Coordinates of C-alpha atoms in Angstrom, one line a residue:
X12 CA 0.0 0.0 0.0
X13 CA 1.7 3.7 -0.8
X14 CA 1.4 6.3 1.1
X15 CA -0.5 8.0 -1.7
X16 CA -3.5 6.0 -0.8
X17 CA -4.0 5.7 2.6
X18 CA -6.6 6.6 4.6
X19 CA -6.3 8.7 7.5
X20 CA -9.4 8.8 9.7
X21 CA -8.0 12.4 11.3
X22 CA -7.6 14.1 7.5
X23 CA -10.3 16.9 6.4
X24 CA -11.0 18.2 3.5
X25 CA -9.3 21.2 4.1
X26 CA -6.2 19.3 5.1
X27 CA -5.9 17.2 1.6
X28 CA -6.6 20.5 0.1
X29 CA -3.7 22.1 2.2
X30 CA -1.5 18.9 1.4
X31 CA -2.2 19.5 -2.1
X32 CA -0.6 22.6 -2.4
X33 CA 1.9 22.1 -0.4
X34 CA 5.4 22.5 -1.8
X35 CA 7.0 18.4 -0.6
X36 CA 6.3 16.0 -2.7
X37 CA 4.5 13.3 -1.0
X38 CA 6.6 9.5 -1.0
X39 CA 4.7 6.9 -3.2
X40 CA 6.6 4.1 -1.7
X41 CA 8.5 3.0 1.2
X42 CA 11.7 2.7 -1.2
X43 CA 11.4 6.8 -2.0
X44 CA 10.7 7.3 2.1
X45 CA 14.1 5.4 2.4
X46 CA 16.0 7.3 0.0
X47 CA 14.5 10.3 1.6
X48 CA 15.9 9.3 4.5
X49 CA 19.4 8.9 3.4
X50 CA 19.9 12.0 1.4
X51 CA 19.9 14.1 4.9
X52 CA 23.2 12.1 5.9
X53 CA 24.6 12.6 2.3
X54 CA 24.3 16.0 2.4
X55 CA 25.4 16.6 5.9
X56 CA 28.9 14.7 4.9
X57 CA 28.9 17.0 1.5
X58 CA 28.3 20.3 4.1
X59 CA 31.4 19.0 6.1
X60 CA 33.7 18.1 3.6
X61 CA 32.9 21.3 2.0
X62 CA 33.5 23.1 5.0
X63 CA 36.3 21.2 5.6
X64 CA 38.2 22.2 2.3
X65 CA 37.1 25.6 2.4
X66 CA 39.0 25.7 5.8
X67 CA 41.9 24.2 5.1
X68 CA 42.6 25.6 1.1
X69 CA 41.6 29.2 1.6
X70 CA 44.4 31.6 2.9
X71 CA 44.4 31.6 6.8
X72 CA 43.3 34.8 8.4
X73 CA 41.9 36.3 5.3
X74 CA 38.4 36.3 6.3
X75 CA 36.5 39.3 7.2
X76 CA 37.9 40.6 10.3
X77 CA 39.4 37.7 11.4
X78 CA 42.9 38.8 12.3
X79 CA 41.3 40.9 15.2
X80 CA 38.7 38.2 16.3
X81 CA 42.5 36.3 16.9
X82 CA 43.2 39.2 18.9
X83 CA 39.8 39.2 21.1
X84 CA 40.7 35.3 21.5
X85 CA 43.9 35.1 22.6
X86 CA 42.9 38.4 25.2
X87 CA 39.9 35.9 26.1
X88 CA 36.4 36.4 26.5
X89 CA 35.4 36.8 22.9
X90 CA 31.6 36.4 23.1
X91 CA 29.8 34.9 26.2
X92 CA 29.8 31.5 24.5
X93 CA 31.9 31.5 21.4
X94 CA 35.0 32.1 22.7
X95 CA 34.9 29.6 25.8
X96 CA 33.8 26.9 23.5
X97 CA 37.0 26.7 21.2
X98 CA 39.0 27.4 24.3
X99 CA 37.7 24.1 26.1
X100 CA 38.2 22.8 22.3
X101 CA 41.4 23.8 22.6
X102 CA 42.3 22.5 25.8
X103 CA 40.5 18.7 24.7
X104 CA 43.4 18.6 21.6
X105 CA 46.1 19.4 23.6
X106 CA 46.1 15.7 25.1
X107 CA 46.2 14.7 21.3
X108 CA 48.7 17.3 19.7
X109 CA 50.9 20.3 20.6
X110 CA 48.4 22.9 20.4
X111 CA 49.6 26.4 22.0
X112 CA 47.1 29.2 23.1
X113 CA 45.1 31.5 20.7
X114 CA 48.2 34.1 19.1
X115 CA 47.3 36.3 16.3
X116 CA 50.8 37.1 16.2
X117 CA 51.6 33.6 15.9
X118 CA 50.2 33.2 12.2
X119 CA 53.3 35.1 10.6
X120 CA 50.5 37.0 8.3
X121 CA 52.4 38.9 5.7
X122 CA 51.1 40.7 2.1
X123 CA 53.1 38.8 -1.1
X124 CA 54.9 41.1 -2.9
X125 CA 54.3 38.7 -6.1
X126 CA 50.4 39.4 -5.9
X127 CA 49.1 40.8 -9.0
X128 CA 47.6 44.0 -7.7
X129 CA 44.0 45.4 -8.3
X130 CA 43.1 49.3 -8.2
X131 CA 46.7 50.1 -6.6
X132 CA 45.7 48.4 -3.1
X133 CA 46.0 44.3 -1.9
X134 CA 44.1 43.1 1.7
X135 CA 45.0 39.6 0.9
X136 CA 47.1 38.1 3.1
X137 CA 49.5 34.8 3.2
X138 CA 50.7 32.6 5.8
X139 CA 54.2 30.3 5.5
X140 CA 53.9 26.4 7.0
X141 CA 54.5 26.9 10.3
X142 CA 50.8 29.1 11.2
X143 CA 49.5 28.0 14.5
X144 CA 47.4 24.5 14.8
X145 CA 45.3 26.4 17.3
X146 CA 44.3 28.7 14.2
X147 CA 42.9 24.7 12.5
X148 CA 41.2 23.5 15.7
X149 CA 39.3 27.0 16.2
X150 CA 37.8 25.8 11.9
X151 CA 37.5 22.3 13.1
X152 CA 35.4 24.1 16.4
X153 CA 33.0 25.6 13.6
X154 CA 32.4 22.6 11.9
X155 CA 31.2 20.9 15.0
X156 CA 28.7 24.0 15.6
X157 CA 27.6 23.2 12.2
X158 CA 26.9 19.6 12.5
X159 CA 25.3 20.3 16.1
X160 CA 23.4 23.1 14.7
X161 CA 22.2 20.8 11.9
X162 CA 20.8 18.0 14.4
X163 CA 19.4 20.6 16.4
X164 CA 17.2 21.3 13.4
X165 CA 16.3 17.7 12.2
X166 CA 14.9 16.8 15.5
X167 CA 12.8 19.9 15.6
X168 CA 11.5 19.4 12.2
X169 CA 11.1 15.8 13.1
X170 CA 9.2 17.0 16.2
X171 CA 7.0 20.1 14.8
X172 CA 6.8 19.4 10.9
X173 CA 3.3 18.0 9.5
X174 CA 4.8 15.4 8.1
X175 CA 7.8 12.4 8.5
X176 CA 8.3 13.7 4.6
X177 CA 8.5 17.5 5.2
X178 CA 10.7 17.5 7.9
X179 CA 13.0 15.9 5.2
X180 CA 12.6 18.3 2.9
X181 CA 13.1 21.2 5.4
X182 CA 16.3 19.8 6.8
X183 CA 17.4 18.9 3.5
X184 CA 16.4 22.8 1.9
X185 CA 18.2 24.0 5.4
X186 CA 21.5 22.1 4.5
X187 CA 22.4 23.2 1.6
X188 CA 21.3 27.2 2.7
X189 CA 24.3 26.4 4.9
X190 CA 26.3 24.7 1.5
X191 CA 26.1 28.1 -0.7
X192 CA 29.1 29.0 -1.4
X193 CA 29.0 32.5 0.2
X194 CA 27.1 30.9 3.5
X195 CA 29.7 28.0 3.5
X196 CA 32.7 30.6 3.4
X197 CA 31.3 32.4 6.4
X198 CA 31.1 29.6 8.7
X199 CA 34.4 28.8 8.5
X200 CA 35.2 32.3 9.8
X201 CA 36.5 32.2 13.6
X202 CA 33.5 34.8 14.5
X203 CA 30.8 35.0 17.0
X204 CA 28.8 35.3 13.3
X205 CA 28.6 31.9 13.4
X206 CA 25.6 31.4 15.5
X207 CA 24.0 34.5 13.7
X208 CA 24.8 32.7 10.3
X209 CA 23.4 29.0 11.9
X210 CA 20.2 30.7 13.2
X211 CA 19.6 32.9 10.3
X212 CA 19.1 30.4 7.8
X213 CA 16.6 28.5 10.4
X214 CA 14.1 31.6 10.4
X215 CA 12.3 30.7 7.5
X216 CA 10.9 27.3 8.5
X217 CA 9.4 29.0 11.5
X218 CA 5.8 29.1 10.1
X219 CA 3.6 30.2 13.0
X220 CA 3.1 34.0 14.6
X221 CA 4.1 33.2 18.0
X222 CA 7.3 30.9 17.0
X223 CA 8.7 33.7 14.9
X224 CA 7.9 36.5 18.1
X225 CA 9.5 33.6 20.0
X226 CA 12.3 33.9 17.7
X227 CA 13.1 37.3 17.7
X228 CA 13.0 37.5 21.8
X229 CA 15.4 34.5 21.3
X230 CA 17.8 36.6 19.0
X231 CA 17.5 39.8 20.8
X232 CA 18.7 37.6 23.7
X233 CA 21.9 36.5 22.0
X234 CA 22.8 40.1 21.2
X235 CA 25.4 40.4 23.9
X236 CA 27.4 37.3 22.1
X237 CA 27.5 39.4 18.5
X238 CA 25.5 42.6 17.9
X239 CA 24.7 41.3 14.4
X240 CA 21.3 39.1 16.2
X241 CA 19.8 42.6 16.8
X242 CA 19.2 42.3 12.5
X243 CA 17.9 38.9 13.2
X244 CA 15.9 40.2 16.2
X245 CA 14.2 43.2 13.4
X246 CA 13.6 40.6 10.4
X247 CA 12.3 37.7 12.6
X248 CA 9.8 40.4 14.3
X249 CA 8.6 42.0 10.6
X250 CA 8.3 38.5 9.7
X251 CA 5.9 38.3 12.7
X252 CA 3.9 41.0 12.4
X253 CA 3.8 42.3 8.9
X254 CA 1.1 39.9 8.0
X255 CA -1.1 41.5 9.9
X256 CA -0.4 44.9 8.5
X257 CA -0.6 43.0 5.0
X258 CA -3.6 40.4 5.3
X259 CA -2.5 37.1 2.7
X260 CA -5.9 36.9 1.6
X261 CA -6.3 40.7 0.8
X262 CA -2.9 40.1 -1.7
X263 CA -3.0 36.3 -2.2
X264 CA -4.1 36.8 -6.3
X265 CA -2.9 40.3 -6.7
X266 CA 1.1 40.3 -7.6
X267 CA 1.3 43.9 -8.5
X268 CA 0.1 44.3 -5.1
X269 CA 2.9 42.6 -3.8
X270 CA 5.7 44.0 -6.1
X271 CA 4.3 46.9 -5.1
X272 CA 4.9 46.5 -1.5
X273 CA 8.6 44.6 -2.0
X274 CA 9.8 47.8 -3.3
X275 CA 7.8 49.8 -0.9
X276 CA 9.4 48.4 1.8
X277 CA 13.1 49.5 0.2
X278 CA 11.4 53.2 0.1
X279 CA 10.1 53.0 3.5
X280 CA 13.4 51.4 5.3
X281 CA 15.6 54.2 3.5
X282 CA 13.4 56.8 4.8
X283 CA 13.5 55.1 8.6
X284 CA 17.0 54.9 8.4
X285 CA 17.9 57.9 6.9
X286 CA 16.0 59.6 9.5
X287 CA 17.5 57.4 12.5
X288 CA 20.8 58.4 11.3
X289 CA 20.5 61.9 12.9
X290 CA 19.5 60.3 15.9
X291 CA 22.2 57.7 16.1
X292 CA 24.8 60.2 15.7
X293 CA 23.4 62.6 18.4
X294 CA 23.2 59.6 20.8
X295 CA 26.8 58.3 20.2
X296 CA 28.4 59.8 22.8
X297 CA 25.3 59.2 25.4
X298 CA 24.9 55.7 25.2
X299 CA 27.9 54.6 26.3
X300 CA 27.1 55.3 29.4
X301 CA 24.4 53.3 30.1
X302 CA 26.3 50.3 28.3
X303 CA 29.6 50.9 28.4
X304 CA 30.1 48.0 30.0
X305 CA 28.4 45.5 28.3
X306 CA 30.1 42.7 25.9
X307 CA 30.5 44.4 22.4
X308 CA 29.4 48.1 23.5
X309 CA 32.7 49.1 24.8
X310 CA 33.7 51.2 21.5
X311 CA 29.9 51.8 20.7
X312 CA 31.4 55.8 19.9
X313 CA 34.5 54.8 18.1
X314 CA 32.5 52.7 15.5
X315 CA 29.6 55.1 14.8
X316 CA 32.6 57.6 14.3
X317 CA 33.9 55.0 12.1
X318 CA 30.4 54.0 10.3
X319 CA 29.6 57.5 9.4
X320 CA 33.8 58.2 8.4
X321 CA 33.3 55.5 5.4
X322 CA 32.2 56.4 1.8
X323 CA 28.5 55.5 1.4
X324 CA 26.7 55.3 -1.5
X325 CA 22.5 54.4 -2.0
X326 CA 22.8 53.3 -5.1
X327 CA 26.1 50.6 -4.7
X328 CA 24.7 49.6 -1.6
X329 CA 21.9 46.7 -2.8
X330 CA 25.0 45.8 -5.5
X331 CA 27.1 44.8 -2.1
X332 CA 23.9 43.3 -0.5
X333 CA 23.8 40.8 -4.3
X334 CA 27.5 40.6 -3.9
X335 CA 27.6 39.3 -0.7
X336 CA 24.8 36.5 -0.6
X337 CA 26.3 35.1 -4.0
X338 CA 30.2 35.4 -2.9
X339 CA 31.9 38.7 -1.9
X340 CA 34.9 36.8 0.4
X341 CA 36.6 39.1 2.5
X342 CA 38.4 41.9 0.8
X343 CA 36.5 42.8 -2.6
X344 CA 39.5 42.1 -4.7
X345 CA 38.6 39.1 -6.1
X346 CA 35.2 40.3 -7.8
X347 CA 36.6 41.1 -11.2
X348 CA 37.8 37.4 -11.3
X349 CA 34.1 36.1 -10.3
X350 CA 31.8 38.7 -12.3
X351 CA 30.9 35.4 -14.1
X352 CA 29.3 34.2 -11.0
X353 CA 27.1 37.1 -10.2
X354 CA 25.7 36.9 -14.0
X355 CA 24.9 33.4 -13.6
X356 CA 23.4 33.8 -10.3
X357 CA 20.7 36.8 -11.5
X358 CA 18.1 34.4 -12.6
X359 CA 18.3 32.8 -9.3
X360 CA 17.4 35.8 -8.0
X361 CA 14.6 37.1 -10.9
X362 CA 12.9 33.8 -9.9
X363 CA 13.0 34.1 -6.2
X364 CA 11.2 37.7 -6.9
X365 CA 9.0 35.7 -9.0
X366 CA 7.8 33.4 -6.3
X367 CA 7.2 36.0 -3.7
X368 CA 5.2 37.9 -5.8
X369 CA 3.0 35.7 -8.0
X370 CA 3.7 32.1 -6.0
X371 CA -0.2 31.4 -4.2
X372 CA 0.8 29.1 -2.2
X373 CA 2.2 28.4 1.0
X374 CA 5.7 28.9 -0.1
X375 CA 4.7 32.0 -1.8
X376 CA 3.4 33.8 1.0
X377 CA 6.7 32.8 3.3
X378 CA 8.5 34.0 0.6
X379 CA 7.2 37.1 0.5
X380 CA 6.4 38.1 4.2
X381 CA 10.3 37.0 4.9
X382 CA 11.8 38.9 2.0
X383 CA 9.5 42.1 2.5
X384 CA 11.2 41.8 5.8
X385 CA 14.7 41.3 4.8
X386 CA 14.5 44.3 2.6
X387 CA 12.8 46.7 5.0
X388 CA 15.6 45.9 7.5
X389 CA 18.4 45.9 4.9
X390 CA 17.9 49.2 3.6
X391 CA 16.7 51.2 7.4
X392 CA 19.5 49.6 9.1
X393 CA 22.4 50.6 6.1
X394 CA 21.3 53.7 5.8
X395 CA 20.9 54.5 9.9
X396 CA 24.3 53.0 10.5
X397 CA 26.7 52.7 7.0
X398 CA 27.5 49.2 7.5
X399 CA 25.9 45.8 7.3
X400 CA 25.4 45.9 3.7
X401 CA 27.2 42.7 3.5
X402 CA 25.4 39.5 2.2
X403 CA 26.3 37.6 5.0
X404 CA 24.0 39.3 7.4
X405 CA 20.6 38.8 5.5
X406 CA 21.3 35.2 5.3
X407 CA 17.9 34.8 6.3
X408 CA 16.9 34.3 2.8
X409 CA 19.3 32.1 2.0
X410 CA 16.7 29.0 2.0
X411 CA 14.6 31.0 -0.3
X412 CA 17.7 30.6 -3.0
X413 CA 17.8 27.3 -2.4
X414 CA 14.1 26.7 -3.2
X415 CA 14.6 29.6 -6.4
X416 CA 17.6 27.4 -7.8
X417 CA 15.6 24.4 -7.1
X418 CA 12.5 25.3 -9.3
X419 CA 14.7 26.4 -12.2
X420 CA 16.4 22.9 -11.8
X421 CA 12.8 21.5 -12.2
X422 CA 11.7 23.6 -15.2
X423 CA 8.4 24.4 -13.7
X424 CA 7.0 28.0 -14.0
X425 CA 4.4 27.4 -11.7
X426 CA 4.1 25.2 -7.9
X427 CA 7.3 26.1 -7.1
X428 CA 8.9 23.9 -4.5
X429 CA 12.2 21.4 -3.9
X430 CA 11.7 17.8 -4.9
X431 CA 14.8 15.0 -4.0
X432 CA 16.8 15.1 -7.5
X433 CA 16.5 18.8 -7.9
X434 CA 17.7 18.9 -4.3
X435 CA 20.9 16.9 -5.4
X436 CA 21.3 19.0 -8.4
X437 CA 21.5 21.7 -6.3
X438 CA 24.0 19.9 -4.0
X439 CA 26.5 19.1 -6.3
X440 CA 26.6 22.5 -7.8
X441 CA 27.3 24.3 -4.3
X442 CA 29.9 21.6 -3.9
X443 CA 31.3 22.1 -7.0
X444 CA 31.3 25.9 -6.8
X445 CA 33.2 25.8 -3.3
X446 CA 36.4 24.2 -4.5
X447 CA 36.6 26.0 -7.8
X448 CA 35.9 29.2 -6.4
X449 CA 38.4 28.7 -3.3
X450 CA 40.9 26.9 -5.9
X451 CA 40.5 29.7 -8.0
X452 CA 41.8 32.5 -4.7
X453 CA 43.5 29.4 -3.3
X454 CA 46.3 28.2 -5.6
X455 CA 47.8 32.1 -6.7
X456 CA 48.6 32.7 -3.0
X457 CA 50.1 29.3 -2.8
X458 CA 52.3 29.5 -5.8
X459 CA 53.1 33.4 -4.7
X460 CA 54.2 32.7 -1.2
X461 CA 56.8 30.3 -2.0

């Protein structure tokens, strides 16, 4: 008997007609449920081999900011969690290897002279044989968030999904979010961004009200191990609540309506931000002093000095948004040599529009609500502040890519969703993109540093 045909005293109408347009494809046999099954596994392994590489290939301490997080760890205390974690990490290799403390002066980080230089000016850094194993046990410490962050989310799926099927689908749609190529760089960063990065790509399975307020209480609440959970905090909360401001059966067959409000929301956020801007730098010097001493407030004047010092510009800022969800890795030096990339990656994105606006189903109305979200926050918070234009922290959306790619790889114009082989398709290309692209920045640095 298949799964397709049978009865199921507690179903309604209303819950076949639900099923129905649901995105998952339902198992017709136990075979496909098995298969199902093993392709979470398979992809976890593919995530953490990719990771792995990524790690190990790319030039040490050439991720964003990462010289200085060496700094914070080897001072100690680097995030309420983060930090002690790699240092009990740390501590557990010792009885297997020589590992010596956290050093950033340790990793001998020099500029090539042989690098081929682009615009007058090189960030990229090298680092000879001898770089501290520390630095590698701090990646192999990320990896393991990863993999604990990843059965974290099967057994809550497992527990809360409506259906043995769908929670396969989610974990597996949640597993490669965390395989793009630009996500997959970012973890391997030794940042308190991390569990930012983890949690963001986990927001958009949330599907009920008072999980996604539960959410944002629960990212506020992390803000004192990286300030970058107060963007999680905004987007979970518009995810929240602008459904009731924008009522899904007022704009459920009405697209222009909801084009409309996609770029109303870049309108309305610039005009927010532009006009918290004022207020943020009156308030620089004032707020210090009621959290001066809080983790991560310390030089809360320095850096709004610094934010509103840097060269800002409206009109490149969504370009560094694109840049960084498709793969911006640290210093932009590198994009001349990936402009391919971007090209290739536009439909991805003209199709992940496409299902927010004219998608009627479930999927399209997540879509929408959690990208009219993204963008509201994107463009209030850049222009308030300067900063956080990066890709990497609206990774939020990076599920909805997942699920764009995964339609195209279906050739279907309409019921957009993720079945199992477009899934793999959709695997192997992330895989395949992460050790090109960090061969491609990888093996120049090598050759040049010898």
């Amino acid at each position: 008997m298949t799964l397709a045909t049978r009865t199921d005293s507690r179903r309604t109408p209303g819950s076949v007609a639900r099923r129905a347009n649901a995105t998952e494809p339902i198992a017709t046999d136990a075979a496909a449920s098995g298969r199902g099954r093993a392709q979470i596994p398979l992809r976890l392994v593919m995530l953490v081999l990719s990771l792995l590489f990524v790690a190990v290939v790319f030039p040490p301490v050439n991720w964003p900011d990462e010289r200085r997080n060496l700094g914070l760890l080897q001072a100690g205390g680097y995030g309420v969690f983060y930090g002690r974690f790699l240092d009990a990490l740390r501590w557990l290799a010792g009885g297997l290897t020589d590992v010596g403390p956290f050093d950033a002066s340790t990793s001998h980080a020099f500029v090539s002279e042989n690098w081929q230089r682009i615009d007058g000016a090189l960030r990229y850094a090298t680092v000879p044989g001898d770089a501290s194993t520390s630095y590698y046990v701090a990646k192999l410490g990320n990896v393991i968030l990863v993999v604990c962050a990843v059965a974290i989310f099967w057994y809550a799926r497992r527990r809360w999904a409506r259906s043995p099927s769908s929670a396969r689908e989610e974990t597996a749609v949640y597993v490669l979010a965390l395989l793009m190529p630009s996500v997959c760089y970012q973890l391997d960063q030794i940042s308190t961004d991390i569990g930012f990065i983890l949690m963001s790509a986990a927001l958009y399975f949330v599907r009920s009200r008072r999980g996604r307020l539960i959410y944002a209480l629960a990212a506020a609440a992390c803000v004192f191990e990286d300030r970058s959970y107060v963007i999680l905090a905004v987007i979970a909360l518009g995810y929240a609540l602008l459904p009731l401001l924008m009522k899904w059966r007022l704009i459920r067959d009405r697209p222009a309506v909801r084009y409309g409000a996609l770029c109303g929301a870049a309108v309305a956020g610039t005009l927010i931000g532009t006009a918290l801007a004022h207020q943020i730098q009156f308030g620089a010097g004032i707020v210090p002093q009621y959290l001066g001493e809080a983790p991560g407030f310390t030089d809360l004047s320095t850096q709004i000095s610094y934010t509103w010092g840097k060269s800002f510009s409206a009109i490149q800022n969504p370009v560094v948004l694109y840049a960084g969800l498709v793969y911006l890795p640290s210093a932009a030096e590198f994009f001349v040599r990936t402009v391919p990339l971007y090209l290739l990656a536009l439909p991805v994105f003209v199709r992940l529009i496409r299902i927010a606006g004219r998608d009627k189903s479930e999927t399209g109305q997540r879509f929408f609500y959690l990208l009219l979200s993204v963008i509201a926050t994107f463009f209030a918070i850049t222009n308030a502040t300067h900063v956080f234009q990066h890709g990497r922290y609206y990774f939020a959306i990076a599920p909805l890519l997942v699920i764009a790619l995964s339609s195209i790889m279906q050739n279907v114009r309409s019921g957009y969703g993720a079945d199992r082989r477009a899934l793999t398709k959709v695997a192997i290309i992330f895989v395949s993109l992460n050790v090109l692209l960090t061969s491609l920045i990888a093996l120049p640095t090598l050759f040049n540093s010898m």
